mmCIF file of C-alpha atoms in Angstrom:
data_model
loop_
_atom_site.group_PDB
_atom_site.id
_atom_site.type_symbol
_atom_site.label_atom_id
_atom_site.label_comp_id
_atom_site.label_asym_id
_atom_site.label_seq_id
_atom_site.Cartn_x
_atom_site.Cartn_y
_atom_site.Cartn_z
ATOM 1 C CA MET J 10 0.000 0.000 0.000
ATOM 2 C CA GLY J 11 1.663 3.212 -1.173
ATOM 3 C CA ILE J 12 0.363 6.537 0.090
ATOM 4 C CA HIS J 13 1.293 9.607 -1.941
ATOM 5 C CA LYS J 14 0.904 13.300 -1.195
ATOM 6 C CA ILE J 15 0.161 16.112 -3.633
ATOM 7 C CA SER J 16 1.023 19.384 -1.917
ATOM 8 C CA THR J 17 -1.726 21.981 -1.867
ATOM 9 C CA VAL J 18 0.621 24.795 -0.783
ATOM 10 C CA GLY J 19 0.314 27.510 -3.393
ATOM 11 C CA MET J 20 -2.332 25.534 -5.308
ATOM 12 C CA SER J 21 -5.131 27.701 -6.713
ATOM 13 C CA HIS J 22 -8.746 26.910 -5.911
ATOM 14 C CA GLU J 23 -9.346 25.978 -9.564
ATOM 15 C CA GLU J 24 -6.402 23.541 -9.549
ATOM 16 C CA TRP J 25 -7.650 22.032 -6.296
ATOM 17 C CA LEU J 26 -11.121 21.525 -7.782
ATOM 18 C CA GLU J 27 -9.621 19.868 -10.864
ATOM 19 C CA HIS J 28 -7.653 17.408 -8.704
ATOM 20 C CA ARG J 29 -10.827 16.578 -6.781
ATOM 21 C CA ARG J 30 -12.709 15.927 -10.001
ATOM 22 C CA ARG J 31 -10.234 13.251 -11.082
ATOM 23 C CA SER J 32 -11.178 10.760 -8.365
ATOM 24 C CA VAL J 33 -13.616 10.041 -5.527
ATOM 25 C CA GLY J 34 -13.206 12.149 -2.397
ATOM 26 C CA GLY J 35 -14.451 11.761 1.137
ATOM 27 C CA SER J 36 -17.335 14.170 0.571
ATOM 28 C CA ASP J 37 -18.460 12.023 -2.392
ATOM 29 C CA ALA J 38 -18.475 8.734 -0.489
ATOM 30 C CA ALA J 39 -21.842 9.106 1.248
ATOM 31 C CA ALA J 40 -23.581 10.157 -1.975
ATOM 32 C CA ILE J 41 -22.219 7.150 -3.860
ATOM 33 C CA VAL J 42 -23.789 4.756 -1.341
ATOM 34 C CA GLY J 43 -27.036 6.720 -1.043
ATOM 35 C CA LEU J 44 -26.433 8.334 2.347
ATOM 36 C CA ASN J 45 -26.294 11.999 1.334
ATOM 37 C CA GLY J 46 -29.499 14.012 1.232
ATOM 38 C CA TRP J 47 -27.931 16.687 -0.982
ATOM 39 C CA ALA J 48 -26.213 14.560 -3.648
ATOM 40 C CA SER J 49 -26.775 11.243 -5.409
ATOM 41 C CA PRO J 50 -24.655 8.800 -7.421
ATOM 42 C CA TYR J 51 -26.036 10.356 -10.604
ATOM 43 C CA SER J 52 -25.334 13.965 -9.573
ATOM 44 C CA VAL J 53 -21.773 13.100 -8.482
ATOM 45 C CA TRP J 54 -21.225 11.250 -11.778
ATOM 46 C CA ALA J 55 -22.463 14.313 -13.662
ATOM 47 C CA GLU J 56 -20.018 16.517 -11.750
ATOM 48 C CA LYS J 57 -17.067 14.180 -12.276
ATOM 49 C CA THR J 58 -17.749 13.922 -16.017
ATOM 50 C CA GLY J 59 -18.018 17.680 -16.406
ATOM 51 C CA ARG J 60 -21.740 17.748 -17.117
ATOM 52 C CA LEU J 61 -22.377 19.862 -14.037
ATOM 53 C CA PRO J 62 -20.277 22.799 -12.842
ATOM 54 C CA PRO J 63 -18.572 22.613 -9.439
ATOM 55 C CA LYS J 64 -20.949 23.380 -6.604
ATOM 56 C CA GLU J 65 -21.264 27.074 -5.891
ATOM 57 C CA ASP J 66 -19.958 28.216 -2.547
ATOM 58 C CA ASN J 67 -22.660 28.936 0.012
ATOM 59 C CA GLU J 68 -22.860 30.265 3.542
ATOM 60 C CA ALA J 69 -22.863 26.810 5.154
ATOM 61 C CA MET J 70 -19.697 25.841 3.255
ATOM 62 C CA ARG J 71 -18.065 29.154 4.162
ATOM 63 C CA GLN J 72 -18.840 28.735 7.854
ATOM 64 C CA GLY J 73 -17.583 25.152 7.777
ATOM 65 C CA ARG J 74 -14.207 26.311 6.437
ATOM 66 C CA ASP J 75 -13.944 29.347 8.683
ATOM 67 C CA LEU J 76 -14.829 27.371 11.821
ATOM 68 C CA GLU J 77 -12.656 24.342 11.037
ATOM 69 C CA GLY J 78 -9.805 25.674 13.173
ATOM 70 C CA TYR J 79 -12.190 26.402 16.041
ATOM 71 C CA VAL J 80 -13.620 22.886 15.891
ATOM 72 C CA ALA J 81 -10.114 21.403 15.893
ATOM 73 C CA SER J 82 -9.171 23.502 18.942
ATOM 74 C CA ARG J 83 -12.346 22.530 20.783
ATOM 75 C CA TRP J 84 -11.666 18.875 20.025
ATOM 76 C CA GLU J 85 -8.108 19.188 21.382
ATOM 77 C CA GLU J 86 -9.488 20.846 24.510
ATOM 78 C CA ALA J 87 -12.125 18.125 24.973
ATOM 79 C CA THR J 88 -9.809 15.151 24.386
ATOM 80 C CA GLY J 89 -6.373 16.308 25.483
ATOM 81 C CA LYS J 90 -4.993 15.171 22.110
ATOM 82 C CA HIS J 91 -3.215 17.318 19.547
ATOM 83 C CA VAL J 92 -3.646 17.704 15.811
ATOM 84 C CA ARG J 93 -1.765 19.213 12.883
ATOM 85 C CA ARG J 94 -2.748 20.329 9.410
ATOM 86 C CA CYS J 95 -2.122 18.174 6.354
ATOM 87 C CA ASN J 96 -1.646 20.511 3.405
ATOM 88 C CA ALA J 97 -1.898 17.806 0.771
ATOM 89 C CA ILE J 98 -4.244 15.703 -1.304
ATOM 90 C CA LEU J 99 -3.620 12.086 -0.321
ATOM 91 C CA THR J 100 -3.849 9.099 -2.657
ATOM 92 C CA ASN J 101 -3.307 5.391 -2.145
ATOM 93 C CA SER J 102 -2.065 2.964 -4.814
ATOM 94 C CA ALA J 103 -4.469 0.328 -3.457
ATOM 95 C CA TYR J 104 -7.392 2.601 -4.397
ATOM 96 C CA PRO J 105 -6.343 4.597 -7.485
ATOM 97 C CA PHE J 106 -9.898 5.897 -7.907
ATOM 98 C CA ALA J 107 -9.911 7.659 -4.524
ATOM 99 C CA HIS J 108 -8.300 10.633 -2.823
ATOM 100 C CA ALA J 109 -8.519 12.283 0.594
ATOM 101 C CA ASN J 110 -8.443 15.907 1.750
ATOM 102 C CA ILE J 111 -8.359 15.420 5.497
ATOM 103 C CA ASP J 112 -8.943 18.188 8.011
ATOM 104 C CA ARG J 113 -6.290 17.184 10.558
ATOM 105 C CA ASP J 114 -3.750 14.487 11.457
ATOM 106 C CA VAL J 115 -3.779 13.369 15.105
ATOM 107 C CA VAL J 116 -0.299 13.675 16.587
ATOM 108 C CA GLY J 117 1.168 10.424 17.914
ATOM 109 C CA GLU J 118 -1.584 8.231 16.449
ATOM 110 C CA ASN J 119 -2.307 6.610 13.125
ATOM 111 C CA ALA J 120 -5.531 8.593 13.032
ATOM 112 C CA GLY J 121 -7.201 11.697 11.706
ATOM 113 C CA LEU J 122 -9.856 14.215 12.680
ATOM 114 C CA GLU J 123 -12.857 15.352 10.657
ATOM 115 C CA CYS J 124 -14.201 18.757 11.705
ATOM 116 C CA LYS J 125 -17.889 19.411 11.154
ATOM 117 C CA THR J 126 -20.110 22.445 11.701
ATOM 118 C CA THR J 127 -23.856 22.019 11.385
ATOM 119 C CA SER J 128 -27.166 23.694 12.102
ATOM 120 C CA ILE J 129 -29.391 23.413 15.156
ATOM 121 C CA LEU J 130 -31.935 21.806 12.815
ATOM 122 C CA ARG J 131 -29.785 18.656 12.894
ATOM 123 C CA LEU J 132 -29.409 18.587 16.669
ATOM 124 C CA ARG J 133 -31.638 15.544 17.126
ATOM 125 C CA GLU J 134 -29.252 13.485 14.946
ATOM 126 C CA PHE J 135 -26.643 13.694 17.718
ATOM 127 C CA ARG J 136 -28.784 12.696 20.662
ATOM 128 C CA GLY J 137 -28.034 9.366 22.261
ATOM 129 C CA GLY J 138 -24.459 9.250 20.961
ATOM 130 C CA GLU J 139 -25.523 9.050 17.299
ATOM 131 C CA TYR J 140 -24.271 11.028 14.313
ATOM 132 C CA PRO J 141 -25.260 11.224 10.608
ATOM 133 C CA ALA J 142 -24.468 8.197 8.463
ATOM 134 C CA ALA J 143 -22.916 10.522 5.872
ATOM 135 C CA TYR J 144 -20.199 11.457 8.386
ATOM 136 C CA TYR J 145 -19.467 7.782 8.967
ATOM 137 C CA ALA J 146 -19.034 7.075 5.247
ATOM 138 C CA GLN J 147 -16.642 9.991 4.923
ATOM 139 C CA CYS J 148 -14.508 8.796 7.821
ATOM 140 C CA VAL J 149 -14.425 5.214 6.489
ATOM 141 C CA HIS J 150 -13.239 6.625 3.156
ATOM 142 C CA TYR J 151 -10.430 8.498 4.879
ATOM 143 C CA MET J 152 -9.329 5.417 6.812
ATOM 144 C CA ALA J 153 -9.208 3.476 3.548
ATOM 145 C CA VAL J 154 -7.036 6.029 1.747
ATOM 146 C CA THR J 155 -4.731 6.854 4.665
ATOM 147 C CA GLY J 156 -4.504 3.401 6.257
ATOM 148 C CA ALA J 157 -5.458 4.946 9.618
ATOM 149 C CA GLU J 158 -6.536 2.754 12.527
ATOM 150 C CA ARG J 159 -9.267 5.131 13.650
ATOM 151 C CA TRP J 160 -10.894 8.424 12.780
ATOM 152 C CA TYR J 161 -12.256 11.062 15.104
ATOM 153 C CA LEU J 162 -15.214 13.386 14.596
ATOM 154 C CA GLY J 163 -15.545 16.814 16.164
ATOM 155 C CA VAL J 164 -18.988 18.300 15.527
ATOM 156 C CA LEU J 165 -20.092 21.824 16.385
ATOM 157 C CA VAL J 166 -23.864 22.241 16.412
ATOM 158 C CA LEU J 167 -24.116 26.015 16.176
ATOM 159 C CA ASN J 168 -25.157 27.663 19.452
ATOM 160 C CA GLN J 169 -26.136 24.312 20.966
ATOM 161 C CA GLY J 170 -23.249 21.979 21.683
ATOM 162 C CA PHE J 171 -20.008 20.272 20.751
ATOM 163 C CA TYR J 172 -19.764 16.516 20.221
ATOM 164 C CA CYS J 173 -16.842 14.108 19.942
ATOM 165 C CA PHE J 174 -16.947 10.675 18.319
ATOM 166 C CA GLU J 175 -14.399 7.941 17.664
ATOM 167 C CA ILE J 176 -14.673 5.465 14.782
ATOM 168 C CA GLU J 177 -12.494 2.369 14.807
ATOM 169 C CA ARG J 178 -11.222 0.853 11.588
ATOM 170 C CA ASP J 179 -13.435 -1.948 10.249
ATOM 171 C CA GLN J 180 -11.876 -3.605 7.231
ATOM 172 C CA ALA J 181 -15.161 -5.163 6.117
ATOM 173 C CA GLU J 182 -16.777 -1.728 6.023
ATOM 174 C CA ILE J 183 -13.798 -0.318 4.133
ATOM 175 C CA ASP J 184 -13.910 -3.133 1.593
ATOM 176 C CA ALA J 185 -17.617 -2.621 0.995
ATOM 177 C CA LEU J 186 -17.283 1.139 0.550
ATOM 178 C CA MET J 187 -14.246 0.864 -1.707
ATOM 179 C CA ALA J 188 -16.024 -1.727 -3.876
ATOM 180 C CA ALA J 189 -18.949 0.676 -4.299
ATOM 181 C CA GLU J 190 -16.609 3.558 -5.125
ATOM 182 C CA GLU J 191 -14.661 1.471 -7.633
ATOM 183 C CA ALA J 192 -17.869 0.426 -9.398
ATOM 184 C CA PHE J 193 -18.965 4.061 -9.444
ATOM 185 C CA TRP J 194 -15.631 5.189 -10.872
ATOM 186 C CA ARG J 195 -15.950 2.707 -13.717
ATOM 187 C CA CYS J 196 -19.143 4.554 -14.648
ATOM 188 C CA VAL J 197 -17.133 7.788 -14.772
ATOM 189 C CA GLN J 198 -14.329 6.260 -16.827
ATOM 190 C CA GLU J 199 -16.746 4.622 -19.263
ATOM 191 C CA ASP J 200 -18.955 7.732 -19.372
ATOM 192 C CA THR J 201 -21.919 5.557 -18.462
ATOM 193 C CA PRO J 202 -24.340 7.000 -15.903
ATOM 194 C CA PRO J 203 -25.195 5.014 -12.781
ATOM 195 C CA PRO J 204 -28.874 4.118 -12.311
ATOM 196 C CA VAL J 205 -31.048 7.114 -11.513
ATOM 197 C CA ASP J 206 -32.938 7.366 -8.240
ATOM 198 C CA GLY J 207 -35.819 9.499 -7.047
ATOM 199 C CA SER J 208 -33.758 12.030 -5.117
ATOM 200 C CA GLY J 209 -33.993 15.761 -5.585
ATOM 201 C CA ALA J 210 -30.284 15.820 -6.452
ATOM 202 C CA THR J 211 -30.816 13.512 -9.432
ATOM 203 C CA SER J 212 -33.857 15.492 -10.579
ATOM 204 C CA ALA J 213 -31.891 18.750 -10.352
ATOM 205 C CA ALA J 214 -28.953 17.239 -12.263
ATOM 206 C CA LEU J 215 -31.182 16.028 -15.100
ATOM 207 C CA GLU J 216 -32.958 19.377 -15.310
ATOM 208 C CA THR J 217 -29.601 21.170 -15.477
ATOM 209 C CA ILE J 218 -27.962 18.873 -18.020
ATOM 210 C CA TYR J 219 -31.025 18.765 -20.257
ATOM 211 C CA ALA J 220 -32.351 22.233 -19.520
ATOM 212 C CA GLU J 221 -33.533 22.873 -23.078
ATOM 213 C CA GLY J 222 -35.551 20.625 -25.343
ATOM 214 C CA ARG J 223 -34.299 20.481 -28.933
ATOM 215 C CA GLY J 224 -37.254 18.813 -30.630
ATOM 216 C CA GLY J 225 -37.317 15.274 -31.954
ATOM 217 C CA THR J 226 -38.859 12.078 -30.595
ATOM 218 C CA ALA J 227 -36.996 9.613 -28.377
ATOM 219 C CA ASP J 228 -37.528 5.875 -28.627
ATOM 220 C CA LEU J 229 -38.691 4.761 -25.157
ATOM 221 C CA PHE J 230 -38.798 1.068 -25.999
ATOM 222 C CA GLY J 231 -38.408 -0.988 -22.836
ATOM 223 C CA LEU J 232 -39.726 1.771 -20.583
ATOM 224 C CA GLU J 233 -43.387 0.859 -20.847
ATOM 225 C CA GLY J 234 -43.328 -0.238 -17.223
ATOM 226 C CA GLU J 235 -41.918 3.114 -16.087
ATOM 227 C CA LEU J 236 -44.514 5.067 -18.063
ATOM 228 C CA LYS J 237 -47.340 2.925 -16.695
ATOM 229 C CA ALA J 238 -45.979 3.319 -13.169
ATOM 230 C CA ILE J 239 -45.960 7.120 -13.520
ATOM 231 C CA LEU J 240 -49.667 7.171 -14.296
ATOM 232 C CA GLU J 241 -50.436 4.664 -11.528
ATOM 233 C CA VAL J 242 -48.466 6.630 -8.924
ATOM 234 C CA LYS J 243 -50.166 9.868 -9.954
ATOM 235 C CA GLU J 244 -53.546 8.219 -9.478
ATOM 236 C CA GLU J 245 -52.445 6.915 -6.075
ATOM 237 C CA MET J 246 -51.277 10.412 -5.131
ATOM 238 C CA LYS J 247 -54.649 11.822 -6.134
ATOM 239 C CA CYS J 248 -56.429 9.251 -3.953
ATOM 240 C CA LEU J 249 -54.070 9.919 -1.055
ATOM 241 C CA LYS J 250 -54.638 13.664 -1.391
ATOM 242 C CA GLU J 251 -58.387 13.140 -1.198
ATOM 243 C CA ARG J 252 -57.986 10.791 1.756
ATOM 244 C CA LEU J 253 -55.825 13.365 3.534
ATOM 245 C CA ALA J 254 -58.421 16.078 2.906
ATOM 246 C CA LEU J 255 -61.163 13.827 4.308
ATOM 247 C CA HIS J 256 -59.310 13.380 7.615
ATOM 248 C CA GLU J 257 -58.322 17.057 7.786
ATOM 249 C CA ASN J 258 -61.884 18.190 7.127
ATOM 250 C CA ALA J 259 -63.227 15.956 9.908
ATOM 251 C CA VAL J 260 -60.885 17.686 12.365
ATOM 252 C CA LYS J 261 -61.582 21.174 10.981
ATOM 253 C CA GLU J 262 -65.330 20.659 11.308
ATOM 254 C CA ARG J 263 -64.901 19.765 14.972
ATOM 255 C CA MET J 264 -62.553 22.738 15.586
ATOM 256 C CA LYS J 265 -64.832 25.275 13.851
ATOM 257 C CA ASP J 266 -63.400 28.718 14.736
ATOM 258 C CA ALA J 267 -60.963 27.428 17.379
ATOM 259 C CA GLU J 268 -57.299 27.826 16.460
ATOM 260 C CA GLU J 269 -56.086 24.870 18.486
ATOM 261 C CA GLY J 270 -57.394 21.420 19.257
ATOM 262 C CA ARG J 271 -56.046 18.674 21.524
ATOM 263 C CA CYS J 272 -56.758 14.977 21.974
ATOM 264 C CA GLY J 273 -54.551 12.490 23.793
ATOM 265 C CA GLY J 274 -51.010 12.953 22.535
ATOM 266 C CA PHE J 275 -52.042 15.022 19.493
ATOM 267 C CA ARG J 276 -52.331 18.743 18.884
ATOM 268 C CA ALA J 277 -53.977 20.312 15.831
ATOM 269 C CA ALA J 278 -53.533 23.955 14.829
ATOM 270 C CA TRP J 279 -55.706 25.922 12.391
ATOM 271 C CA THR J 280 -54.299 29.416 12.716
ATOM 272 C CA ASN J 281 -54.838 32.765 11.048
ATOM 273 C CA GLN J 282 -52.241 33.907 8.548
ATOM 274 C CA THR J 283 -52.002 36.979 6.360
ATOM 275 C CA ARG J 284 -50.264 37.149 3.023
ATOM 276 C CA ARG J 285 -49.733 40.280 0.952
ATOM 277 C CA THR J 286 -49.166 39.984 -2.791
ATOM 278 C CA PHE J 287 -48.683 42.582 -5.500
ATOM 279 C CA ASP J 288 -51.240 42.482 -8.321
ATOM 280 C CA ALA J 289 -48.892 43.245 -11.212
ATOM 281 C CA ARG J 290 -51.552 42.741 -13.884
ATOM 282 C CA ARG J 291 -53.967 45.206 -12.292
ATOM 283 C CA TYR J 292 -51.194 47.741 -11.756
ATOM 284 C CA ALA J 293 -50.211 47.520 -15.433
ATOM 285 C CA GLN J 294 -53.847 48.009 -16.499
ATOM 286 C CA GLU J 295 -54.258 51.077 -14.285
ATOM 287 C CA HIS J 296 -50.922 52.604 -15.411
ATOM 288 C CA PRO J 297 -50.701 51.962 -19.162
ATOM 289 C CA GLU J 298 -48.302 54.876 -19.559
ATOM 290 C CA LEU J 299 -45.552 52.983 -17.687
ATOM 291 C CA ASP J 300 -43.237 50.508 -19.394
ATOM 292 C CA LEU J 301 -42.927 47.638 -16.912
ATOM 293 C CA ALA J 302 -41.166 45.196 -19.233
ATOM 294 C CA GLY J 303 -37.873 45.531 -17.394
ATOM 295 C CA TYR J 304 -39.463 44.386 -14.160
ATOM 296 C CA TYR J 305 -40.631 41.015 -15.421
ATOM 297 C CA ASN J 306 -38.342 38.014 -15.148
ATOM 298 C CA THR J 307 -38.535 35.444 -17.913
ATOM 299 C CA SER J 308 -37.543 31.869 -17.141
ATOM 300 C CA THR J 309 -37.410 28.879 -19.443
ATOM 301 C CA PHE J 310 -38.087 25.382 -18.159
ATOM 302 C CA ARG J 311 -39.323 22.034 -19.410
ATOM 303 C CA THR J 312 -42.545 20.390 -18.278
ATOM 304 C CA PHE J 313 -42.860 16.615 -18.129
ATOM 305 C CA THR J 314 -46.166 14.829 -18.773
ATOM 306 C CA VAL J 315 -47.215 11.265 -19.555
ATOM 307 C CA LYS J 316 -50.485 10.298 -21.205
ATOM 308 C CA GLU J 317 -51.803 6.943 -22.315
ATOM 309 C CA GLN J 318 -52.492 6.850 -26.016
ATOM 310 C CA GLU J 319 -55.572 5.293 -27.496
ATOM 311 C CA GLN J 320 -54.808 2.056 -29.311
#
């Protein structure tokens, strides 16, 4: 097992992104095995093959980077251990399809530290000594690439608490994850997409890649079952919507003008809300002398429908 380092000192952000695109990283691992709510195997494949642009920076990503040092210091304070930076992209000859950008090395141990910052909305995921499965996949990936015996997690839940976790090396888990990543990487190398799923990430990727229809008719031979299922599911959704309304209406009729209702361990709320909207059409009719064209946003999108044809 040969571990190699590619120094990131002086490396531009664009160069760093290009290195990440050439193999599977720790942040990709959870998506590849279906454990990431924000990415899917298909969306990661689309990114790696250049069909999608790199993810735009957002406030959560910015805070995660800016608070990484704070999380590392808090973890040192909580554990009495010490860490150091690793200014390199790590690769391992045993897994040529993978790389690792680790947050910290743990001094005196064959181990590393992953620093996480997350929202109070995820607080319940850390109760009872638990943590998100996506974090676990990322740490297993890092242990595979680095050969570490364990990986530590330091998690800051903003304004609520700080949590420490320790994950011991499990070779069976590493083998399973690396097998999944290798199979995924073959899809990238062969430019063959992995199977789609029903996640929002896959839907968003497809809508981005194929944002504009260009006419023509596609041969959907073999997808009769999918097309039939779409119509069946839509009918089921319609029935479920009506069933939901039936139960809601029964409660509303009992509540009448009350804003709250209680029964056993349940609480129902039917509260007053006010919404203000601007009637642009009426305004334009009452002020024909004004040119409002510059205030209208035009967006182009594709709509998807399925209908059963008469035989």
